[in-house]
Amino acid sequence: METPANDNSVSPAQRALDTLAENTEDTAALDTLAGSDVLVPVPDDANDQDAADPGMLALPVLEQQGGRQVVPVFTSELEMADLLPYVSRYRMVPLGALAAQWPADDLSLSIDAGSEHRLTLTSDGVRTLLARP
């Protein structure tokens, strides 16, 4: 399904995901994505003070089949509600800044996990492709 170029309801980050679904090495799309803000769901067990602390960010970790752990982030409230309708709190975070501080373990990142053009990156991929100074 192609999105019309003049569709204002599609964010630049979503257009970048569409481009990357066709060409995973498109550097302009990777740069756009890295420069975008994403919604990071606040885990249910995070208290209000921690959820509001700009110096701390609790990552929601989901376990997938085979024990692989992934952090879901989203380009819009609609994308988040499609996959995680029960989430009531989230934080807006620059994806490049999040990637620059990504843990060095086997934690993957999934952007818009419920959409047909989702992008999931390994820990190394997050730091290599999306981290920006």
CSV table of N, CA, C and O in Angstrom, one decimal:
chain,number,residue,atom,x,y,z
A,1,MET,N,0.8,-1.2,0.0
A,1,MET,CA,0.0,0.0,0.0
A,1,MET,C,0.9,1.2,0.0
A,1,MET,O,1.7,1.4,0.9
A,2,GLU,N,0.7,2.1,-1.0
A,2,GLU,CA,1.5,3.3,-1.0
A,2,GLU,C,0.7,4.4,-0.4
A,2,GLU,O,-0.5,4.5,-0.5
A,3,THR,N,1.4,5.3,0.2
A,3,THR,CA,0.8,6.5,0.8
A,3,THR,C,1.0,7.7,-0.1
A,3,THR,O,2.2,7.9,-0.5
A,4,PRO,N,0.0,8.4,-0.4
A,4,PRO,CA,0.2,9.6,-1.2
A,4,PRO,C,1.2,10.6,-0.6
A,4,PRO,O,1.2,10.8,0.6
A,5,ALA,N,2.0,11.2,-1.5
A,5,ALA,CA,3.0,12.1,-1.0
A,5,ALA,C,2.5,13.3,-0.2
A,5,ALA,O,3.1,13.9,0.6
A,6,ASN,N,1.2,13.7,-0.5
A,6,ASN,CA,0.6,14.9,0.1
A,6,ASN,C,-0.2,14.5,1.3
A,6,ASN,O,-1.0,15.4,1.8
A,7,ASP,N,-0.2,13.3,1.8
A,7,ASP,CA,-1.0,12.9,3.0
A,7,ASP,C,-0.3,13.5,4.2
A,7,ASP,O,0.7,13.0,4.7
A,8,ASN,N,-0.9,14.5,4.8
A,8,ASN,CA,-0.4,15.2,6.0
A,8,ASN,C,-0.6,14.3,7.3
A,8,ASN,O,0.0,14.7,8.3
A,9,SER,N,-1.4,13.3,7.2
A,9,SER,CA,-1.5,12.5,8.4
A,9,SER,C,-0.4,11.5,8.7
A,9,SER,O,-0.3,10.9,9.7
A,10,VAL,N,0.5,11.4,7.7
A,10,VAL,CA,1.7,10.5,7.8
A,10,VAL,C,2.9,11.3,8.2
A,10,VAL,O,3.2,12.3,7.5
A,11,SER,N,3.5,11.0,9.3
A,11,SER,CA,4.6,11.8,9.8
A,11,SER,C,5.9,11.4,9.0
A,11,SER,O,6.0,10.4,8.3
A,12,PRO,N,6.9,12.3,9.0
A,12,PRO,CA,8.2,12.0,8.4
A,12,PRO,C,8.8,10.7,8.8
A,12,PRO,O,9.3,10.0,8.0
A,13,ALA,N,8.6,10.4,10.1
A,13,ALA,CA,9.1,9.1,10.6
A,13,ALA,C,8.4,7.9,10.0
A,13,ALA,O,9.1,6.9,9.6
A,14,GLN,N,7.1,8.0,9.8
A,14,GLN,CA,6.4,6.9,9.2
A,14,GLN,C,6.7,6.8,7.7
A,14,GLN,O,6.9,5.7,7.2
A,15,ARG,N,7.0,8.0,7.0
A,15,ARG,CA,7.4,7.9,5.6
A,15,ARG,C,8.8,7.2,5.5
A,15,ARG,O,9.1,6.5,4.6
A,16,ALA,N,9.7,7.5,6.5
A,16,ALA,CA,11.0,6.9,6.6
A,16,ALA,C,10.9,5.4,6.7
A,16,ALA,O,11.6,4.7,6.1
A,17,LEU,N,10.0,5.0,7.6
A,17,LEU,CA,9.7,3.5,7.8
A,17,LEU,C,9.3,2.9,6.5
A,17,LEU,O,9.7,1.8,6.1
A,18,ASP,N,8.4,3.6,5.8
A,18,ASP,CA,7.9,3.1,4.5
A,18,ASP,C,9.0,2.9,3.5
A,18,ASP,O,9.2,1.9,2.8
A,19,THR,N,9.9,3.9,3.5
A,19,THR,CA,11.1,3.9,2.6
A,19,THR,C,12.0,2.7,3.0
A,19,THR,O,12.5,2.0,2.1
A,20,LEU,N,12.2,2.6,4.3
A,20,LEU,CA,13.2,1.5,4.7
A,20,LEU,C,12.6,0.1,4.5
A,20,LEU,O,13.3,-0.8,4.4
A,21,ALA,N,11.3,0.0,4.4
A,21,ALA,CA,10.7,-1.3,4.1
A,21,ALA,C,11.0,-1.7,2.7
A,21,ALA,O,11.1,-2.9,2.4
A,22,GLU,N,11.3,-0.7,1.8
A,22,GLU,CA,11.7,-1.0,0.4
A,22,GLU,C,13.2,-1.1,0.3
A,22,GLU,O,13.7,-1.8,-0.6
A,23,ASN,N,13.9,-0.2,1.0
A,23,ASN,CA,15.4,-0.2,0.9
A,23,ASN,C,16.0,0.1,2.3
A,23,ASN,O,16.0,1.2,2.8
A,24,THR,N,16.5,-1.0,2.9
A,24,THR,CA,17.0,-0.9,4.3
A,24,THR,C,18.3,0.0,4.4
A,24,THR,O,18.7,0.3,5.5
A,25,GLU,N,18.9,0.3,3.3
A,25,GLU,CA,20.1,1.1,3.3
A,25,GLU,C,19.9,2.5,3.0
A,25,GLU,O,20.9,3.2,2.7
A,26,ASP,N,18.7,3.0,2.9
A,26,ASP,CA,18.5,4.4,2.5
A,26,ASP,C,18.9,5.3,3.6
A,26,ASP,O,18.3,5.4,4.7
A,27,THR,N,20.0,6.0,3.5
A,27,THR,CA,20.6,6.8,4.5
A,27,THR,C,19.8,8.0,4.9
A,27,THR,O,19.7,8.4,6.0
A,28,ALA,N,19.1,8.6,3.9
A,28,ALA,CA,18.2,9.7,4.2
A,28,ALA,C,17.1,9.3,5.1
A,28,ALA,O,16.7,10.1,6.0
A,29,ALA,N,16.5,8.2,4.8
A,29,ALA,CA,15.4,7.7,5.7
A,29,ALA,C,15.9,7.4,7.1
A,29,ALA,O,15.2,7.7,8.0
A,30,LEU,N,17.1,6.8,7.2
A,30,LEU,CA,17.7,6.5,8.5
A,30,LEU,C,17.9,7.8,9.2
A,30,LEU,O,17.7,7.9,10.4
A,31,ASP,N,18.4,8.8,8.5
A,31,ASP,CA,18.7,10.1,9.2
A,31,ASP,C,17.4,10.7,9.7
A,31,ASP,O,17.3,11.3,10.8
A,32,THR,N,16.3,10.7,8.8
A,32,THR,CA,15.0,11.2,9.2
A,32,THR,C,14.5,10.5,10.4
A,32,THR,O,14.0,11.1,11.4
A,33,LEU,N,14.6,9.2,10.4
A,33,LEU,CA,14.1,8.4,11.6
A,33,LEU,C,14.9,8.7,12.8
A,33,LEU,O,14.3,8.9,13.9
A,34,ALA,N,16.2,8.8,12.7
A,34,ALA,CA,17.0,9.1,13.9
A,34,ALA,C,16.7,10.5,14.4
A,34,ALA,O,16.8,10.7,15.6
A,35,GLY,N,16.3,11.4,13.6
A,35,GLY,CA,16.0,12.8,14.0
A,35,GLY,C,14.6,13.0,14.5
A,35,GLY,O,14.2,14.0,14.9
A,36,SER,N,13.8,11.9,14.5
A,36,SER,CA,12.4,12.0,14.9
A,36,SER,C,12.2,11.7,16.3
A,36,SER,O,13.0,10.9,16.9
A,37,ASP,N,11.1,12.2,16.9
A,37,ASP,CA,10.7,11.9,18.2
A,37,ASP,C,9.9,10.6,18.2
A,37,ASP,O,9.1,10.5,17.2
A,38,VAL,N,10.0,9.7,19.1
A,38,VAL,CA,9.2,8.5,19.2
A,38,VAL,C,8.5,8.5,20.6
A,38,VAL,O,8.9,9.1,21.5
A,39,LEU,N,7.4,7.8,20.7
A,39,LEU,CA,6.6,7.6,21.9
A,39,LEU,C,7.2,6.3,22.6
A,39,LEU,O,7.2,5.3,21.9
A,40,VAL,N,7.6,6.5,23.8
A,40,VAL,CA,8.1,5.3,24.6
A,40,VAL,C,7.1,5.1,25.7
A,40,VAL,O,6.9,5.9,26.6
A,41,PRO,N,6.4,3.9,25.6
A,41,PRO,CA,5.4,3.7,26.7
A,41,PRO,C,6.1,3.6,28.1
A,41,PRO,O,7.2,3.1,28.2
A,42,VAL,N,5.4,4.2,29.1
A,42,VAL,CA,5.9,4.2,30.4
A,42,VAL,C,5.4,2.9,31.1
A,42,VAL,O,4.2,2.6,31.0
A,43,PRO,N,6.3,2.0,31.6
A,43,PRO,CA,5.9,0.8,32.2
A,43,PRO,C,4.9,1.0,33.3
A,43,PRO,O,5.0,2.0,34.0
A,44,ASP,N,3.9,0.1,33.5
A,44,ASP,CA,2.9,0.2,34.5
A,44,ASP,C,3.5,0.3,35.9
A,44,ASP,O,2.9,1.0,36.8
A,45,ASP,N,4.7,-0.3,36.2
A,45,ASP,CA,5.2,-0.3,37.5
A,45,ASP,C,6.1,0.9,37.8
A,45,ASP,O,6.6,1.1,38.9
A,46,ALA,N,6.2,1.9,36.9
A,46,ALA,CA,6.9,3.1,37.1
A,46,ALA,C,6.1,4.1,37.8
A,46,ALA,O,4.9,4.3,37.5
A,47,ASN,N,6.6,4.7,38.9
A,47,ASN,CA,5.8,5.6,39.7
A,47,ASN,C,5.8,7.0,38.9
A,47,ASN,O,6.6,7.2,38.0
A,48,ASP,N,4.9,7.9,39.4
A,48,ASP,CA,4.7,9.2,38.7
A,48,ASP,C,6.0,10.0,38.7
A,48,ASP,O,6.3,10.7,37.7
A,49,GLN,N,6.7,10.0,39.8
A,49,GLN,CA,7.9,10.8,39.9
A,49,GLN,C,9.0,10.3,38.9
A,49,GLN,O,9.6,11.1,38.2
A,50,ASP,N,9.2,9.0,38.8
A,50,ASP,CA,10.1,8.4,37.8
A,50,ASP,C,9.7,8.7,36.4
A,50,ASP,O,10.5,8.9,35.5
A,51,ALA,N,8.4,8.6,36.2
A,51,ALA,CA,7.8,8.8,34.8
A,51,ALA,C,8.0,10.2,34.3
A,51,ALA,O,8.1,10.4,33.1
A,52,ALA,N,8.1,11.1,35.2
A,52,ALA,CA,8.3,12.5,34.9
A,52,ALA,C,9.7,13.0,34.9
A,52,ALA,O,10.0,14.1,34.4
A,53,ASP,N,10.6,12.2,35.5
A,53,ASP,CA,12.0,12.6,35.6
A,53,ASP,C,12.7,12.7,34.3
A,53,ASP,O,12.9,11.6,33.6
A,54,PRO,N,13.1,13.9,33.8
A,54,PRO,CA,13.7,14.0,32.5
A,54,PRO,C,15.1,13.3,32.4
A,54,PRO,O,15.6,13.0,31.3
A,55,GLY,N,15.7,13.0,33.5
A,55,GLY,CA,17.0,12.4,33.5
A,55,GLY,C,17.0,10.9,33.6
A,55,GLY,O,18.0,10.2,33.6
A,56,MET,N,15.8,10.3,33.6
A,56,MET,CA,15.6,8.9,33.7
A,56,MET,C,14.5,8.4,32.8
A,56,MET,O,13.5,9.1,32.6
A,57,LEU,N,14.8,7.3,32.1
A,57,LEU,CA,13.8,6.7,31.2
A,57,LEU,C,13.7,5.2,31.4
A,57,LEU,O,14.7,4.5,31.2
A,58,ALA,N,12.6,4.8,31.9
A,58,ALA,CA,12.4,3.3,32.1
A,58,ALA,C,11.9,2.8,30.7
A,58,ALA,O,10.9,3.2,30.2
A,59,LEU,N,12.6,1.8,30.2
A,59,LEU,CA,12.3,1.2,29.0
A,59,LEU,C,11.3,0.0,29.2
A,59,LEU,O,11.6,-0.8,30.0
A,60,PRO,N,10.2,0.0,28.4
A,60,PRO,CA,9.3,-1.1,28.5
A,60,PRO,C,9.9,-2.3,27.7
A,60,PRO,O,10.1,-2.1,26.5
A,61,VAL,N,10.1,-3.4,28.3
A,61,VAL,CA,10.7,-4.5,27.7
A,61,VAL,C,9.7,-5.7,27.5
A,61,VAL,O,9.1,-6.1,28.5
A,62,LEU,N,9.5,-6.1,26.3
A,62,LEU,CA,8.6,-7.2,26.0
A,62,LEU,C,9.4,-8.4,25.7
A,62,LEU,O,10.4,-8.3,25.0
A,63,GLU,N,9.0,-9.6,26.1
A,63,GLU,CA,9.7,-10.8,25.8
A,63,GLU,C,9.0,-11.5,24.7
A,63,GLU,O,7.8,-11.7,24.7
A,64,GLN,N,9.7,-11.8,23.6
A,64,GLN,CA,9.1,-12.5,22.5
A,64,GLN,C,9.5,-14.0,22.5
A,64,GLN,O,10.2,-14.4,23.4
A,65,GLN,N,8.9,-14.7,21.6
A,65,GLN,CA,9.2,-16.2,21.5
A,65,GLN,C,10.7,-16.4,21.4
A,65,GLN,O,11.4,-15.6,20.7
A,66,GLY,N,11.1,-17.4,22.1
A,66,GLY,CA,12.6,-17.7,22.1
A,66,GLY,C,13.3,-16.9,23.1
A,66,GLY,O,14.6,-17.0,23.2
A,67,GLY,N,12.6,-16.0,23.9
A,67,GLY,CA,13.3,-15.3,25.0
A,67,GLY,C,13.9,-14.0,24.5
A,67,GLY,O,14.5,-13.3,25.3
A,68,ARG,N,13.8,-13.6,23.3
A,68,ARG,CA,14.4,-12.4,22.8
A,68,ARG,C,13.6,-11.2,23.4
A,68,ARG,O,12.4,-11.2,23.4
A,69,GLN,N,14.4,-10.2,23.9
A,69,GLN,CA,13.7,-9.0,24.5
A,69,GLN,C,13.8,-7.9,23.6
A,69,GLN,O,14.8,-7.6,22.9
A,70,VAL,N,12.7,-7.1,23.5
A,70,VAL,CA,12.5,-6.0,22.6
A,70,VAL,C,11.8,-4.8,23.3
A,70,VAL,O,10.9,-5.1,24.1
A,71,VAL,N,12.3,-3.6,22.9
A,71,VAL,CA,11.6,-2.4,23.5
A,71,VAL,C,10.8,-1.8,22.3
A,71,VAL,O,11.3,-1.5,21.3
A,72,PRO,N,9.5,-1.7,22.5
A,72,PRO,CA,8.6,-1.1,21.5
A,72,PRO,C,8.6,0.4,21.6
A,72,PRO,O,8.4,0.9,22.7
A,73,VAL,N,8.7,1.1,20.5
A,73,VAL,CA,8.5,2.6,20.5
A,73,VAL,C,7.6,2.8,19.3
A,73,VAL,O,7.5,2.0,18.4
A,74,PHE,N,7.0,4.0,19.2
A,74,PHE,CA,6.0,4.3,18.2
A,74,PHE,C,6.2,5.7,17.6
A,74,PHE,O,6.6,6.6,18.3
A,75,THR,N,5.7,5.8,16.4
A,75,THR,CA,5.8,7.1,15.7
A,75,THR,C,4.6,8.0,15.9
A,75,THR,O,4.6,9.1,15.6
A,76,SER,N,3.5,7.4,16.5
A,76,SER,CA,2.3,8.1,16.8
A,76,SER,C,1.4,7.4,17.8
A,76,SER,O,1.6,6.2,18.1
A,77,GLU,N,0.5,8.1,18.4
A,77,GLU,CA,-0.4,7.6,19.4
A,77,GLU,C,-1.2,6.4,18.8
A,77,GLU,O,-1.5,5.4,19.4
A,78,LEU,N,-1.6,6.7,17.5
A,78,LEU,CA,-2.5,5.7,16.8
A,78,LEU,C,-1.7,4.3,16.7
A,78,LEU,O,-2.2,3.3,16.9
A,79,GLU,N,-0.4,4.4,16.2
A,79,GLU,CA,0.4,3.2,16.1
A,79,GLU,C,0.5,2.5,17.5
A,79,GLU,O,0.4,1.3,17.5
A,80,MET,N,0.7,3.3,18.5
A,80,MET,CA,0.8,2.7,19.9
A,80,MET,C,-0.5,2.0,20.3
A,80,MET,O,-0.5,0.9,20.8
A,81,ALA,N,-1.6,2.7,20.1
A,81,ALA,CA,-2.9,2.2,20.5
A,81,ALA,C,-3.2,0.9,19.7
A,81,ALA,O,-3.9,0.0,20.3
A,82,ASP,N,-2.8,0.8,18.5
A,82,ASP,CA,-3.1,-0.4,17.7
A,82,ASP,C,-2.4,-1.7,18.4
A,82,ASP,O,-3.0,-2.7,18.4
A,83,LEU,N,-1.2,-1.5,18.9
A,83,LEU,CA,-0.5,-2.7,19.5
A,83,LEU,C,-0.7,-2.8,21.0
A,83,LEU,O,-0.8,-3.9,21.5
A,84,LEU,N,-0.7,-1.6,21.6
A,84,LEU,CA,-0.8,-1.6,23.1
A,84,LEU,C,-1.9,-0.7,23.6
A,84,LEU,O,-1.7,0.4,24.1
A,85,PRO,N,-3.1,-1.1,23.4
A,85,PRO,CA,-4.3,-0.2,23.7
A,85,PRO,C,-4.4,0.1,25.2
A,85,PRO,O,-5.1,1.1,25.5
A,86,TYR,N,-3.8,-0.7,26.0
A,86,TYR,CA,-3.9,-0.5,27.5
A,86,TYR,C,-2.9,0.6,28.0
A,86,TYR,O,-3.0,1.0,29.2
A,87,VAL,N,-2.0,1.0,27.2
A,87,VAL,CA,-1.0,2.0,27.7
A,87,VAL,C,-1.6,3.3,27.9
A,87,VAL,O,-2.2,3.9,27.0
A,88,SER,N,-1.4,3.9,29.1
A,88,SER,CA,-2.0,5.2,29.4
A,88,SER,C,-1.0,6.3,29.5
A,88,SER,O,-1.4,7.5,29.5
A,89,ARG,N,0.3,6.0,29.6
A,89,ARG,CA,1.3,7.0,29.7
A,89,ARG,C,2.5,6.7,28.8
A,89,ARG,O,2.8,5.5,28.5
A,90,TYR,N,3.1,7.7,28.3
A,90,TYR,CA,4.2,7.6,27.4
A,90,TYR,C,5.1,8.8,27.5
A,90,TYR,O,4.6,9.9,28.0
A,91,ARG,N,6.3,8.7,27.0
A,91,ARG,CA,7.2,9.9,26.9
A,91,ARG,C,7.6,10.1,25.5
A,91,ARG,O,7.8,9.1,24.8
A,92,MET,N,7.8,11.3,25.1
A,92,MET,CA,8.3,11.6,23.7
A,92,MET,C,9.8,11.8,23.9
A,92,MET,O,10.3,12.5,24.7
A,93,VAL,N,10.6,11.0,23.1
A,93,VAL,CA,12.0,10.9,23.2
A,93,VAL,C,12.6,11.0,21.8
A,93,VAL,O,12.1,10.3,20.9
A,94,PRO,N,13.7,11.8,21.6
A,94,PRO,CA,14.3,11.8,20.3
A,94,PRO,C,15.0,10.4,20.1
A,94,PRO,O,15.8,10.0,20.9
A,95,LEU,N,14.7,9.8,19.0
A,95,LEU,CA,15.1,8.5,18.7
A,95,LEU,C,16.7,8.4,18.7
A,95,LEU,O,17.3,7.5,19.2
A,96,GLY,N,17.3,9.4,18.0
A,96,GLY,CA,18.8,9.4,18.0
A,96,GLY,C,19.4,9.5,19.4
A,96,GLY,O,20.4,8.8,19.6
A,97,ALA,N,18.8,10.2,20.3
A,97,ALA,CA,19.3,10.3,21.6
A,97,ALA,C,19.1,9.0,22.4
A,97,ALA,O,20.0,8.6,23.1
A,98,LEU,N,18.0,8.4,22.2
A,98,LEU,CA,17.7,7.1,22.8
A,98,LEU,C,18.7,6.1,22.3
A,98,LEU,O,19.3,5.3,23.1
A,99,ALA,N,19.0,6.1,21.0
A,99,ALA,CA,19.9,5.1,20.4
A,99,ALA,C,21.3,5.3,20.9
A,99,ALA,O,22.1,4.4,21.1
A,100,ALA,N,21.7,6.6,21.1
A,100,ALA,CA,23.1,6.9,21.6
A,100,ALA,C,23.3,6.3,23.0
A,100,ALA,O,24.5,6.1,23.3
A,101,GLN,N,22.3,6.1,23.7
A,101,GLN,CA,22.5,5.6,25.1
A,101,GLN,C,21.9,4.2,25.2
A,101,GLN,O,21.7,3.7,26.3
A,102,TRP,N,21.8,3.5,24.1
A,102,TRP,CA,21.2,2.1,24.1
A,102,TRP,C,22.1,1.2,24.8
A,102,TRP,O,23.3,1.2,24.7
A,103,PRO,N,21.5,0.3,25.6
A,103,PRO,CA,22.3,-0.7,26.4
A,103,PRO,C,23.1,-1.6,25.4
A,103,PRO,O,22.7,-1.9,24.3
A,104,ALA,N,24.3,-2.1,25.9
A,104,ALA,CA,25.1,-2.9,25.1
A,104,ALA,C,24.8,-4.4,25.2
A,104,ALA,O,25.6,-5.2,24.8
A,105,ASP,N,23.6,-4.7,25.7
A,105,ASP,CA,23.2,-6.1,25.7
A,105,ASP,C,22.4,-6.5,24.5
A,105,ASP,O,22.5,-5.9,23.5
A,106,ASP,N,21.7,-7.6,24.6
A,106,ASP,CA,20.9,-8.1,23.4
A,106,ASP,C,19.5,-7.6,23.3
A,106,ASP,O,18.6,-8.2,22.8
A,107,LEU,N,19.3,-6.4,23.8
A,107,LEU,CA,18.0,-5.7,23.8
A,107,LEU,C,17.8,-5.1,22.4
A,107,LEU,O,18.5,-4.3,21.9
A,108,SER,N,16.7,-5.5,21.7
A,108,SER,CA,16.3,-5.0,20.4
A,108,SER,C,15.4,-3.9,20.5
A,108,SER,O,14.7,-3.7,21.6
A,109,LEU,N,15.2,-3.1,19.5
A,109,LEU,CA,14.3,-2.0,19.4
A,109,LEU,C,13.3,-2.2,18.2
A,109,LEU,O,13.8,-2.6,17.1
A,110,SER,N,12.0,-2.1,18.5
A,110,SER,CA,11.0,-2.3,17.5
A,110,SER,C,10.3,-1.0,17.3
A,110,SER,O,9.6,-0.5,18.3
A,111,ILE,N,10.3,-0.4,16.1
A,111,ILE,CA,9.6,0.9,15.9
A,111,ILE,C,8.3,0.5,15.1
A,111,ILE,O,8.3,-0.2,14.1
A,112,ASP,N,7.1,0.9,15.7
A,112,ASP,CA,5.8,0.7,15.2
A,112,ASP,C,5.6,-0.8,14.9
A,112,ASP,O,5.2,-1.3,13.8
A,113,ALA,N,5.8,-1.6,16.0
A,113,ALA,CA,5.8,-3.1,15.9
A,113,ALA,C,4.5,-3.6,15.3
A,113,ALA,O,4.5,-4.7,14.7
A,114,GLY,N,3.4,-3.0,15.4
A,114,GLY,CA,2.1,-3.5,15.0
A,114,GLY,C,1.8,-3.1,13.5
A,114,GLY,O,0.9,-3.6,12.9
A,115,SER,N,2.7,-2.3,12.9
A,115,SER,CA,2.4,-1.9,11.5
A,115,SER,C,3.0,-2.8,10.5
A,115,SER,O,3.9,-3.6,10.8
A,116,GLU,N,2.6,-2.7,9.3
A,116,GLU,CA,3.1,-3.6,8.2
A,116,GLU,C,4.6,-3.1,7.8
A,116,GLU,O,5.3,-3.9,7.3
A,117,HIS,N,4.9,-1.9,8.2
A,117,HIS,CA,6.3,-1.4,7.9
A,117,HIS,C,7.1,-1.2,9.1
A,117,HIS,O,7.9,-0.3,9.2
A,118,ARG,N,6.9,-2.1,10.1
A,118,ARG,CA,7.7,-2.0,11.3
A,118,ARG,C,9.2,-2.2,11.0
A,118,ARG,O,9.6,-2.8,10.0
A,119,LEU,N,10.0,-1.7,11.9
A,119,LEU,CA,11.4,-1.9,11.8
A,119,LEU,C,11.9,-2.3,13.2
A,119,LEU,O,11.7,-1.7,14.2
A,120,THR,N,12.6,-3.5,13.2
A,120,THR,CA,13.2,-4.0,14.4
A,120,THR,C,14.7,-4.1,14.2
A,120,THR,O,15.1,-4.6,13.1
A,121,LEU,N,15.4,-3.6,15.1
A,121,LEU,CA,16.9,-3.5,15.0
A,121,LEU,C,17.5,-4.2,16.2
A,121,LEU,O,17.0,-4.1,17.4
A,122,THR,N,18.6,-4.9,16.0
A,122,THR,CA,19.4,-5.5,17.1
A,122,THR,C,20.0,-4.3,17.9
A,122,THR,O,20.0,-3.2,17.5
A,123,SER,N,20.6,-4.6,19.0
A,123,SER,CA,21.2,-3.6,19.9
A,123,SER,C,22.3,-2.9,19.1
A,123,SER,O,22.5,-1.7,19.1
A,124,ASP,N,23.2,-3.7,18.4
A,124,ASP,CA,24.2,-3.1,17.5
A,124,ASP,C,23.6,-2.2,16.4
A,124,ASP,O,24.2,-1.2,16.1
A,125,GLY,N,22.6,-2.7,15.8
A,125,GLY,CA,21.9,-1.9,14.7
A,125,GLY,C,21.4,-0.6,15.3
A,125,GLY,O,21.5,0.4,14.6
A,126,VAL,N,20.8,-0.6,16.5
A,126,VAL,CA,20.3,0.6,17.0
A,126,VAL,C,21.4,1.7,17.2
A,126,VAL,O,21.3,2.8,16.7
A,127,ARG,N,22.5,1.2,17.8
A,127,ARG,CA,23.6,2.2,18.0
A,127,ARG,C,24.3,2.6,16.7
A,127,ARG,O,24.7,3.7,16.6
A,128,THR,N,24.5,1.7,15.8
A,128,THR,CA,25.2,1.9,14.6
A,128,THR,C,24.4,2.8,13.6
A,128,THR,O,24.9,3.7,13.0
A,129,LEU,N,23.1,2.5,13.4
A,129,LEU,CA,22.3,3.1,12.4
A,129,LEU,C,21.5,4.4,12.9
A,129,LEU,O,21.3,5.3,12.1
A,130,LEU,N,21.2,4.4,14.2
A,130,LEU,CA,20.3,5.5,14.6
A,130,LEU,C,20.9,6.5,15.6
A,130,LEU,O,20.4,7.6,15.8
A,131,ALA,N,22.1,6.1,16.2
A,131,ALA,CA,22.7,7.0,17.2
A,131,ALA,C,23.2,8.3,16.6
A,131,ALA,O,23.9,8.2,15.5
A,132,ARG,N,22.8,9.4,17.1
A,132,ARG,CA,23.3,10.7,16.6
A,132,ARG,C,23.9,11.5,17.8
A,132,ARG,O,23.4,11.4,18.9
A,133,PRO,N,24.9,12.3,17.5
A,133,PRO,CA,25.5,13.0,18.6
A,133,PRO,C,24.6,14.1,19.2
A,133,PRO,O,23.7,14.5,18.5
